[in-house]
Coordinates of C-alpha atoms and ligand atoms in Angstrom, one line a residue:
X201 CA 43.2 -46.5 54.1
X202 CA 43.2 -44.6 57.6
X203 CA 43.2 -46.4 60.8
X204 CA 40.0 -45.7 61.5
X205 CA 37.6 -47.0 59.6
X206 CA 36.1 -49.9 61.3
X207 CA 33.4 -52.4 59.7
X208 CA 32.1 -52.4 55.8
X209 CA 28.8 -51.7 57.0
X210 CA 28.4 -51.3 60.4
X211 CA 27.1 -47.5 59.7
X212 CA 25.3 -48.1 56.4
X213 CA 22.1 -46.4 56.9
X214 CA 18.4 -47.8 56.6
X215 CA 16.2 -45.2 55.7
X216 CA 18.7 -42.8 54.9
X217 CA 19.9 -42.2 51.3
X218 CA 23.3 -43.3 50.6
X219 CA 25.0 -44.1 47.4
X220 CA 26.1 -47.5 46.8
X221 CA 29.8 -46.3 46.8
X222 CA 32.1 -43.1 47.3
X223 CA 31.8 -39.5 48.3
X224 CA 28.5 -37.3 48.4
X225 CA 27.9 -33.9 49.6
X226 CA 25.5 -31.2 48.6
X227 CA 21.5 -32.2 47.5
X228 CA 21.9 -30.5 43.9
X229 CA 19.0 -30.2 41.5
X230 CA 15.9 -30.9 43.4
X231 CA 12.9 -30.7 41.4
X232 CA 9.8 -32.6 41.3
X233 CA 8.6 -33.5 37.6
X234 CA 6.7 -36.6 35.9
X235 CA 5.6 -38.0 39.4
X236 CA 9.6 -38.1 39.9
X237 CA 11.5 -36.6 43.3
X238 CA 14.1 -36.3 41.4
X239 CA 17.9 -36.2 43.4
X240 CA 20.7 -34.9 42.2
X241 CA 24.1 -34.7 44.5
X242 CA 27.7 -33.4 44.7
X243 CA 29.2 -37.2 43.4
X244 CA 33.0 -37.9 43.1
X245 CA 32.4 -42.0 41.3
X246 CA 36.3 -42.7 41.9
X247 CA 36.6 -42.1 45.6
X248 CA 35.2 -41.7 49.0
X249 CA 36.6 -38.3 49.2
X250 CA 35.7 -34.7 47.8
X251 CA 37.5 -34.3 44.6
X252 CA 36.2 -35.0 41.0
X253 CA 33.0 -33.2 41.7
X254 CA 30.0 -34.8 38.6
X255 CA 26.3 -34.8 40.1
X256 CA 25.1 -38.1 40.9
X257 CA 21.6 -39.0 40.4
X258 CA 18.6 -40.6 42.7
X259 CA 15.1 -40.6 42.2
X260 CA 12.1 -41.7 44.3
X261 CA 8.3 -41.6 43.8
X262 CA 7.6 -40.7 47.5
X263 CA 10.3 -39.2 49.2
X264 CA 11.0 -42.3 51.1
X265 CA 12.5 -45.0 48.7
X266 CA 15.5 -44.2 46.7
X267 CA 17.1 -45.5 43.5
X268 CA 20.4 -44.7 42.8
X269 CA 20.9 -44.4 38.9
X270 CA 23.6 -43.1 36.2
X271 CA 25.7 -39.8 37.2
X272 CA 23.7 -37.0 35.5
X273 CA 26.1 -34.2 34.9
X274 CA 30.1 -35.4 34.7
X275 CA 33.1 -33.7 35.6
X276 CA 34.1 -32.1 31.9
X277 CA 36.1 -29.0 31.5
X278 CA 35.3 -28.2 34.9
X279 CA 34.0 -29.6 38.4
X280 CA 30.5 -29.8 38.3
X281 CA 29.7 -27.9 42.2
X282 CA 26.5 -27.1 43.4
X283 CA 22.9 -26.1 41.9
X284 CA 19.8 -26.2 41.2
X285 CA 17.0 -27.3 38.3
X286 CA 13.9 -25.9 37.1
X287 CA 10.9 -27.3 35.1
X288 CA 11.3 -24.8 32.1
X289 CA 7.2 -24.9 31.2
X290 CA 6.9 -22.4 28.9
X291 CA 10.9 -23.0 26.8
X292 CA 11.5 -19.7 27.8
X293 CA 15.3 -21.0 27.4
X294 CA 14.6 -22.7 23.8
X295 CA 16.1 -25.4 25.3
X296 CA 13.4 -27.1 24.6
X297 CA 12.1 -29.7 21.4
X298 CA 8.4 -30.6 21.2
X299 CA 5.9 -30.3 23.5
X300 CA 8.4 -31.8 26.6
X301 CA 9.2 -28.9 29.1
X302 CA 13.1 -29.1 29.2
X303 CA 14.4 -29.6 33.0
X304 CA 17.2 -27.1 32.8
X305 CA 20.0 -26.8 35.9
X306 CA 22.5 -24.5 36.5
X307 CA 25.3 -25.0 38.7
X308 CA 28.8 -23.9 39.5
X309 CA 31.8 -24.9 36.9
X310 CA 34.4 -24.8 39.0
X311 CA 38.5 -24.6 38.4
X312 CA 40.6 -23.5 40.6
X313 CA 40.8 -19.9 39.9
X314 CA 37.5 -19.7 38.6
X315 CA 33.9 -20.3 39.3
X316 CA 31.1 -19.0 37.6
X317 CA 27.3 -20.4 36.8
X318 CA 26.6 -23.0 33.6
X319 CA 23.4 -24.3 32.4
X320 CA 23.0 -28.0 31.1
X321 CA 19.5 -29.4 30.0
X322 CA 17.3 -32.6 29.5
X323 CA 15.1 -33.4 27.0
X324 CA 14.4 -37.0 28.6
X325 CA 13.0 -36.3 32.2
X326 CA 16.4 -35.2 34.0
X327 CA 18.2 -38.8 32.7
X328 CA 20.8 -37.1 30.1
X329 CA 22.2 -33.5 29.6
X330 CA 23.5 -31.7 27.3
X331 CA 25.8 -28.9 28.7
X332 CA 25.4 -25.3 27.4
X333 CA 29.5 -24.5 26.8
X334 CA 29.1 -21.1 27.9
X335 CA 28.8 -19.9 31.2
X336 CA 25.4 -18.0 32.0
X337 CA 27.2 -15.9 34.9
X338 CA 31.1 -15.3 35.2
X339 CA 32.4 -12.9 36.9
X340 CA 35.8 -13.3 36.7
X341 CA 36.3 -14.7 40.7
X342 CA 37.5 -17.8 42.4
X343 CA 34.8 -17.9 44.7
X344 CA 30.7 -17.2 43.5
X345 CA 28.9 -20.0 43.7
X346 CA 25.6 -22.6 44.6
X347 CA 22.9 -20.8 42.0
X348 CA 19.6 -21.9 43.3
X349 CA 17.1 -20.9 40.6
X350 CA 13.6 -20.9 40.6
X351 CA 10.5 -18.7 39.0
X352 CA 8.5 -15.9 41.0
X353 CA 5.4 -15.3 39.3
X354 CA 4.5 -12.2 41.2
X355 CA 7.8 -10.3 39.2
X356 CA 6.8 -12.8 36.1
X357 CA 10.7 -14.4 36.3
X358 CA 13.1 -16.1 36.6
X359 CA 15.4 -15.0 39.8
X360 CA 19.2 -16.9 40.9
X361 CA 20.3 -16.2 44.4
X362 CA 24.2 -17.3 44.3
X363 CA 26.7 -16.5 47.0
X364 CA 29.8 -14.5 46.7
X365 CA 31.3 -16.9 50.2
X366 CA 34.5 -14.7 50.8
X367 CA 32.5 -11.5 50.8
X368 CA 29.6 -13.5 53.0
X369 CA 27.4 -12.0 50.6
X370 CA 23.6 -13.1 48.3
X371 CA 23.7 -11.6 45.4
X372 CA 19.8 -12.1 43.6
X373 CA 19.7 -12.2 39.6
X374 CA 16.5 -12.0 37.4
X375 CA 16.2 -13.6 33.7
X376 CA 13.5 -14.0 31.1
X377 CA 15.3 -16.7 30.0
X378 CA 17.3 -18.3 32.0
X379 CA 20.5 -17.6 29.6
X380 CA 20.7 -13.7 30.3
X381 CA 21.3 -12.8 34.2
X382 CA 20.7 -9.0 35.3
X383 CA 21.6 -8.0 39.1
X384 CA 18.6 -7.1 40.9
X385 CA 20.4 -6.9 44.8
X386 CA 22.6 -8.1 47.2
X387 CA 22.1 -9.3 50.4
X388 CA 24.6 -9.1 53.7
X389 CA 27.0 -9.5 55.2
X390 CA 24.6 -9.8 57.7
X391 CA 24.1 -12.7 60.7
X392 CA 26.3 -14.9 60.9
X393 CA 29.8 -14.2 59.5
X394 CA 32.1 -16.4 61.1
X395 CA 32.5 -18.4 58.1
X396 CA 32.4 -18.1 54.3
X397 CA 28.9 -18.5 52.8
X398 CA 27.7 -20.8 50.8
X399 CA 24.2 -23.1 49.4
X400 CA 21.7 -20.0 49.5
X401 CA 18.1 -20.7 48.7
X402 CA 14.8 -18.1 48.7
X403 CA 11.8 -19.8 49.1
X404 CA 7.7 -18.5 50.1
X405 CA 6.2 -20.1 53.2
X406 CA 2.7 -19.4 54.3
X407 CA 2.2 -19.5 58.1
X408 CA -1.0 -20.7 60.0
X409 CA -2.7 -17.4 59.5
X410 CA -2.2 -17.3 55.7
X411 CA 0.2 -14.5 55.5
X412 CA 3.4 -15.3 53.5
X413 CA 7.0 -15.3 55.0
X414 CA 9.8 -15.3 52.8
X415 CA 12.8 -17.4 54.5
X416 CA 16.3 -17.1 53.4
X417 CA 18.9 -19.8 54.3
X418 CA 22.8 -19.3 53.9
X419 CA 24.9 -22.0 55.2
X420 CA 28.4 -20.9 56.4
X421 CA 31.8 -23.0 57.2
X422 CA 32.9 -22.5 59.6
X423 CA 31.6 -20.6 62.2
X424 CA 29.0 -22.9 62.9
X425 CA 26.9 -23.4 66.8
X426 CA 29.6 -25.6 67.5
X427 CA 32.8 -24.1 65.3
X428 CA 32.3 -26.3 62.7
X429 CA 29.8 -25.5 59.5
X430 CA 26.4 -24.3 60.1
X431 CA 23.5 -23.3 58.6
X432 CA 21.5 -19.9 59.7
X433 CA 18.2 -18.3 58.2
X434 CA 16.1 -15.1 58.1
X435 CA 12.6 -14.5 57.8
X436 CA 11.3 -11.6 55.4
X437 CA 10.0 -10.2 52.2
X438 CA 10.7 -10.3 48.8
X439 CA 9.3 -8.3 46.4
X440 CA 11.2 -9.6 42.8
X441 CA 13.9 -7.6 43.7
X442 CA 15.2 -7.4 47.0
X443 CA 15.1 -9.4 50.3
X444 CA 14.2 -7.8 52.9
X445 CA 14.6 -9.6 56.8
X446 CA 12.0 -8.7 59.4
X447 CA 13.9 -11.2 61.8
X448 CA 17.9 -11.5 62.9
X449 CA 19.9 -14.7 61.9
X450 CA 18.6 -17.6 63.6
X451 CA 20.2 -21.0 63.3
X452 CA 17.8 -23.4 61.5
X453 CA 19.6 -26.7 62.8
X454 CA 21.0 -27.0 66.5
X455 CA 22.8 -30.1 65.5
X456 CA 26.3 -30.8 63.9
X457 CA 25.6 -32.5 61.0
X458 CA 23.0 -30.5 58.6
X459 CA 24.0 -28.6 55.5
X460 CA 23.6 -27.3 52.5
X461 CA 19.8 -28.2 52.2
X462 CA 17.6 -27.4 49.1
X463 CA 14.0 -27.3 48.6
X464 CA 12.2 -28.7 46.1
X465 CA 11.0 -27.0 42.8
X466 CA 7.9 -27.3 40.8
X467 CA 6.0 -28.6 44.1
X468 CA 2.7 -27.4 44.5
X469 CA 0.9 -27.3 47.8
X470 CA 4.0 -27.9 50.5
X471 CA 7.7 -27.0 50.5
X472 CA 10.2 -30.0 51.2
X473 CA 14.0 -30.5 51.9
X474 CA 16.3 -32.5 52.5
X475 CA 20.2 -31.5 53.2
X476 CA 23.8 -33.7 53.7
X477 CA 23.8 -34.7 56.6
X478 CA 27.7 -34.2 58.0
X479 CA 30.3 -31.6 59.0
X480 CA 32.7 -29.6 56.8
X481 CA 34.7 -30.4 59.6
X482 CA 35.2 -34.1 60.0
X483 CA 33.6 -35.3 56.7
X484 CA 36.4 -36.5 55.3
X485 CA 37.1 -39.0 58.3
X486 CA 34.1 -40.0 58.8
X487 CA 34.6 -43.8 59.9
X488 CA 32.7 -45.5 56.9
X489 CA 34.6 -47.8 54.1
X490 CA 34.0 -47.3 50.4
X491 CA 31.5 -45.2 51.1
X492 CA 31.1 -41.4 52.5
X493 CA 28.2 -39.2 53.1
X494 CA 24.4 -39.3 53.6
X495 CA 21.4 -37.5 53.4
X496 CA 19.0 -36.3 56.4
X497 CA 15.2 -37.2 56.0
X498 CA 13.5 -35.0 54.0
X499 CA 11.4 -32.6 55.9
X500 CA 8.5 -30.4 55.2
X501 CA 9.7 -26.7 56.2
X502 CA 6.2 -24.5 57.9
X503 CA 6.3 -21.2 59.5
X504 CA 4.9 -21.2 63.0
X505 CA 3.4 -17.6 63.7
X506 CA 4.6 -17.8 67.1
X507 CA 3.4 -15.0 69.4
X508 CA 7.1 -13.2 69.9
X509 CA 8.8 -14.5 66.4
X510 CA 7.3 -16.3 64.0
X511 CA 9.8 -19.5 63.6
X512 CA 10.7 -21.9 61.3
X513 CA 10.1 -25.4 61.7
X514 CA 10.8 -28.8 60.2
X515 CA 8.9 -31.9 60.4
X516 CA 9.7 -35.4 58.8
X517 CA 7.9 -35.9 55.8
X518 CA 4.4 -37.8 56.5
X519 CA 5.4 -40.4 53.6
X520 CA 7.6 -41.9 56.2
X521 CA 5.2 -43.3 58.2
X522 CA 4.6 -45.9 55.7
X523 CA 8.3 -47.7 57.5
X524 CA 6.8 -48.3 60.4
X525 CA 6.7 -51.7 61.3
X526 CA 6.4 -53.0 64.8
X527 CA 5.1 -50.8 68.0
X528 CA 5.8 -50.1 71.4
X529 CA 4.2 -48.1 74.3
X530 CA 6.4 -46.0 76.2
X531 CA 3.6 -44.6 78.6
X532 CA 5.5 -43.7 81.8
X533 CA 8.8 -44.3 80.4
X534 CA 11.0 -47.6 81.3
X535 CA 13.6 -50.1 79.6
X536 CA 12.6 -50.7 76.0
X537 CA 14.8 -53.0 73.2
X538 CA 15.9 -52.1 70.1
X539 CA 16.3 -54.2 66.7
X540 CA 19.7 -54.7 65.7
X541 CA 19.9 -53.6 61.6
X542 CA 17.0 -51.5 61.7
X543 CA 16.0 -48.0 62.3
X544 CA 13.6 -47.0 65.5
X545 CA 11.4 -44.2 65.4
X546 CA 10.2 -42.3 68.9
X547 CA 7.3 -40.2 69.2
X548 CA 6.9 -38.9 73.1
X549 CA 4.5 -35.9 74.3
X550 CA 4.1 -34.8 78.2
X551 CA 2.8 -31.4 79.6
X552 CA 5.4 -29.0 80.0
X553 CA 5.7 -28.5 83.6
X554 CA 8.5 -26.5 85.5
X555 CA 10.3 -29.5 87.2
X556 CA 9.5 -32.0 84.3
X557 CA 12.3 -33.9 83.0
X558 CA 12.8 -36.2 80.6
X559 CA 16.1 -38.4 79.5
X560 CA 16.3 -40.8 77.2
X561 CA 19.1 -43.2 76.6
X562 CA 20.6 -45.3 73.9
X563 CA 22.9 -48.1 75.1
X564 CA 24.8 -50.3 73.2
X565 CA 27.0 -53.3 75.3
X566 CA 29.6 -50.7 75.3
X567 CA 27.9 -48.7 77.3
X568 CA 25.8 -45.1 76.8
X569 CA 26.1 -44.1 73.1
X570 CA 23.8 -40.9 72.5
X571 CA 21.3 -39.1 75.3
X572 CA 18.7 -36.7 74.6
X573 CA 17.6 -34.9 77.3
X574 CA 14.4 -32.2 78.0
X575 CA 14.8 -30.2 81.2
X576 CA 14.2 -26.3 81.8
X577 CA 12.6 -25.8 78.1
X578 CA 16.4 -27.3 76.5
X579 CA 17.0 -30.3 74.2
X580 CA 20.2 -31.3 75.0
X581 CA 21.9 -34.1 72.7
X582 CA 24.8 -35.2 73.6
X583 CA 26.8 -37.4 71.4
X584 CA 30.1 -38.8 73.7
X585 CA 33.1 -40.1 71.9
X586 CA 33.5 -43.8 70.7
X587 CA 36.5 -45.7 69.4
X588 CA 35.0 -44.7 66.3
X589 CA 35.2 -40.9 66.4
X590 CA 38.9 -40.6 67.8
X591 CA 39.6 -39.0 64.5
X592 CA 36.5 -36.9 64.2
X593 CA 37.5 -33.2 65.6
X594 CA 34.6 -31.2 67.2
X595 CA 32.5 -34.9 67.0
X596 CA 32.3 -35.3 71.0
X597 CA 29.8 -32.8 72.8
X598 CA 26.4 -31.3 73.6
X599 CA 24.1 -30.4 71.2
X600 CA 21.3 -28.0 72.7
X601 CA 18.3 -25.9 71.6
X602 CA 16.3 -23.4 73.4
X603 CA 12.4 -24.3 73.7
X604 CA 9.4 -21.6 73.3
X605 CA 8.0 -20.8 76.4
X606 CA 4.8 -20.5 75.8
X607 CA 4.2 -24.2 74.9
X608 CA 1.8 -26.5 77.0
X609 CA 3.0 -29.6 75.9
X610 CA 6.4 -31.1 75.3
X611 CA 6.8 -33.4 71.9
X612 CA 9.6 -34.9 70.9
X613 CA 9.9 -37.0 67.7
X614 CA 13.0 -38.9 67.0
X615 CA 15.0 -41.1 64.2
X616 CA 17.8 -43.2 65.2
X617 CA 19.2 -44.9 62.3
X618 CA 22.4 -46.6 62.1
X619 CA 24.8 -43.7 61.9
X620 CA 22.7 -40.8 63.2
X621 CA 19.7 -39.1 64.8
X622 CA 17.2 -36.3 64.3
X623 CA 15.4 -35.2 66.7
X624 CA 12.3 -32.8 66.5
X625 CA 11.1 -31.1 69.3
X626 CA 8.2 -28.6 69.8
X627 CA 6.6 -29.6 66.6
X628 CA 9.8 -29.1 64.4
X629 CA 10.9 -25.3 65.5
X630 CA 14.2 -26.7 67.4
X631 CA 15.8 -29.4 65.1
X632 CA 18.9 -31.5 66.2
X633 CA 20.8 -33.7 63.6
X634 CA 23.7 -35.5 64.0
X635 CA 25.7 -38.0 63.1
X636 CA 26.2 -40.7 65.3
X637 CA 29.0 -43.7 65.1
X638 CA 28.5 -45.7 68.1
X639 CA 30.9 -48.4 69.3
X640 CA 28.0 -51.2 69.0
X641 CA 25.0 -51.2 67.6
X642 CA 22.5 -49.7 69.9
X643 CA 20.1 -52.7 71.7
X644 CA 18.5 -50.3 74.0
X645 CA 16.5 -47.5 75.2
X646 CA 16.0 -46.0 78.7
X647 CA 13.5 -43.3 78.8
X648 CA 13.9 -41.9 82.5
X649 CA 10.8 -39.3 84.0
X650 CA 11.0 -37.1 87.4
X651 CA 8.6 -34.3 88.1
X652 CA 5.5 -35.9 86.2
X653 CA 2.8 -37.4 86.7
X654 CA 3.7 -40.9 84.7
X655 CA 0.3 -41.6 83.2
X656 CA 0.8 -38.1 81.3
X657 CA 3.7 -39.3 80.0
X658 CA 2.4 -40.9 76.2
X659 CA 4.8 -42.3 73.1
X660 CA 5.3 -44.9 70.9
X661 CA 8.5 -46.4 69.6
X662 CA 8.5 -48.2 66.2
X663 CA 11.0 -50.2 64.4
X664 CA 11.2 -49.2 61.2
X665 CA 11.7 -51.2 57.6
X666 CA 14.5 -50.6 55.7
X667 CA 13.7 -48.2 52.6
X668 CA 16.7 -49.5 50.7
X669 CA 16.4 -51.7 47.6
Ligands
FRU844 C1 29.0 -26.8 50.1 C2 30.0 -26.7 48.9 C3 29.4 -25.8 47.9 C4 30.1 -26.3 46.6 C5 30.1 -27.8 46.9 C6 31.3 -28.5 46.3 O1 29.1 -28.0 50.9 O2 31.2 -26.4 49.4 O3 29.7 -24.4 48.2 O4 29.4 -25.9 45.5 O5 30.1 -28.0 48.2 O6 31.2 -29.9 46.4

């Protein structure tokens, strides 16, 4: 056990998903079905470390409470890596047995010269699988993986975007069926490059206008903001058979710790995601015993149609307002406590005036542990080292994101749990996340304010229940 692992649960999250035990990664297999979120999740059951890949399951009937249940899809012939599920409504795979819709998912098998795309399906609401032996998709190569599936009805099919990493390259498929894949395009290398890609996903977004944006979302490792992994995103068309980008690479998290996120199929009305939330390049010290690895908050993901760009943006999912438990008002800014063992949520809005400034601070009795910061239309996040972190390369530093300009009022919106923080700024279109390991817990906020009137300074601070069993 490395020197650096501190207390049992010290960092156990409140409102974040964990499993009870061991390592996670990747969100696998998000699909919504029977009134079910249901989770699925890169799972190694023996160890808190990334070997042994099966897809551990979770589900939730509002996005906010978790249960941790059976692993779904074991480690067999292969490691079971990253994927994706469908509803299959119509048994256009034959999958299916009476009138249930089978749930089929396809993921990477992976060896270690080989990785190509398998199928495995439920007849019983995503609870058991049976695996299809053959692979769907093999193309012979160590590296092609992450197949996120889902149908388009405009082209009346099935399409897979899957990455080839080394090659930083999409590569779209079609199918009638879900068993026969034909090659309909192949996106990049474009954007960012730095790293090798992996974890696509294509999804439709409408704006506030009502036209439709495609967005395409490729996470790469490394080559990251901050050197480590990142993930970057394009807005476009797609037309059933290619992608087309209208916008350069952007990145879509401005943070350290957000990866690999999936939408939601089989959603109607609103598109949701929720990603790991940790680093490619200190996940495996991260300073937590028997267990390693959470989830962010899921988030709704909306286009703004921005007057320059139109942007992408992520907000908390509503659902989580149902946590909040006791209230604070931060008018004016001040000293405010925080509860030991629980998560806080901050919600702050002033006009956005050229010498307005606004830092907040978390302290524990050690001292400073995480500052956000608004000044000169930046977020600025800056996460110092602790005794926990010695271990944790790239962990110590400044997190920042560039604000829209043309913005009247400043908002931020803010969850600090016990081992990290998101922070949403201008309504979700810069997003910060990152793990946090403090040397204490956190007793106490300062929220300083210069160059403002402090009656038009307005927020709220809740303490939030725990959303674990
Ligand atoms: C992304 C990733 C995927 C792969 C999985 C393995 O974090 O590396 O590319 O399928 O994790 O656990």
């Amino acid at each position: 056990m490395s020197q650096n692992i501190v207390d049992r649960e010290q960092y156990r999250p409140h409102i974040h998903y964990t499993p009870a035990a061991n390592w996670m990664n990747d969100p696998n297999g998000l699909v919504y079905f029977g009134g079910l979120y249901h989770l699925y999740y890169q799972y190694n059951p023996y160890s808190s470390s990334h070997a042994n890949m099966h897809w551990g399951r979770a589900t939730s009937t509002d996005l906010v409470h978790w249960q941790e249940r059976e692993v779904a899809l074991p480690e067999h012939k292969h490691q079971v890596f990253s994927g994706s599920a469908v509803v299959d409504w119509h048994n256009t795979s034959g999958f299916g047995q009476g009138r249930q819709p089978p749930l089929v998912a396809c993921y990477t098998g992976h060896t270690a010269d080989n990785q190509a795309q398998f199928l495995a399906y439920s007849l019983d609401q995503g609870v058991t699988w049976t695996y299809h032996d053959e692979p769907v998709l093999d193309l012979g190569k160590q590296d092609f993986r992450d197949p996120k599936i889902f149908w388009h009805a405009a082209s009346a099919q099935w399409i897979m975007v899957v990455v080839h990493p080394v090659e930083r390259q999409v590569e779209l498929y079609g199918s009638g069926n879900l068993r026969e894949w034909t090659s309909l395009s192949i996106f990049g290398p474009v954007g960012f490059t730095g790293g090798i890609w992996e974890v696509p996903d294509l999804f439709p977004l409408e704006d506030e206008t009502g036209r439709t944006h495609w967005v395409m979302k490729v996470d790469l490792n490394p080559g990251g903001p901050y050197g480590g992994s990142g993930v970057q995103y394009w807005l476009g068309n797609f037309d059933g058979q290619n992608f087309t980008a209208t916008t350069s690479a952007r990145w879509l998290d401005h943070g350290n710790d957000f990866y690999a996120a999936l939408t939601w199929n089989d959603l109607t009305g609103r598109r949701v995601w929720i990603a790991w939330m940790s680093n490619w390049r200190y996940a495996h010290d991260v300073p937590t015993l028997g267990w390693r690895g959470a989830m962010t908050l899921p988030r709704e993901v909306c286009v703004c149609a921005d007057p320059d760009l139109p942007t992408l943006a992520q907000r908390p999912v509503p659902e989580l307002q149902a946590l909040r438990q006791h209230w604070t008002d931060l008018q004016g800014g001040g000293r405010f406590s925080l509860t030991e063992h629980q998560a806080h949520e901050v919600l702050l809005q002033w006009p956005a005036l050229p010498d307005g400034r606004v830092i907040l601070e978390f302290h524990s009795a050690s001292g400073c542990e995480l500052s956000v910061e608004v000044v000169l239309e930046e977020v600025v996040v800056r996460r110092p080292a602790t005794v926990s972190t010695t271990l944790l390369e790239g962990y110590s530093g400044e997190h920042r994101g560039k604000l829209p300009s043309h913005l009247t009022q400043h908002d931020l919106h803010i969850f600090l749990d016990a081992s990290s923080v998101e922070v949403f700024a201008a309504a979700g279109r810069i997003v910060i996340s990152d793990l946090l390991f403090p040397s204490e817990a956190i007793r106490e906020m300062t929220v300083h304010v210069s160059g403002l009137e402090p009656a038009s300074f307005q927020g709220e601070l809740w303490s939030l229940n725990s959303s674990t069993p």
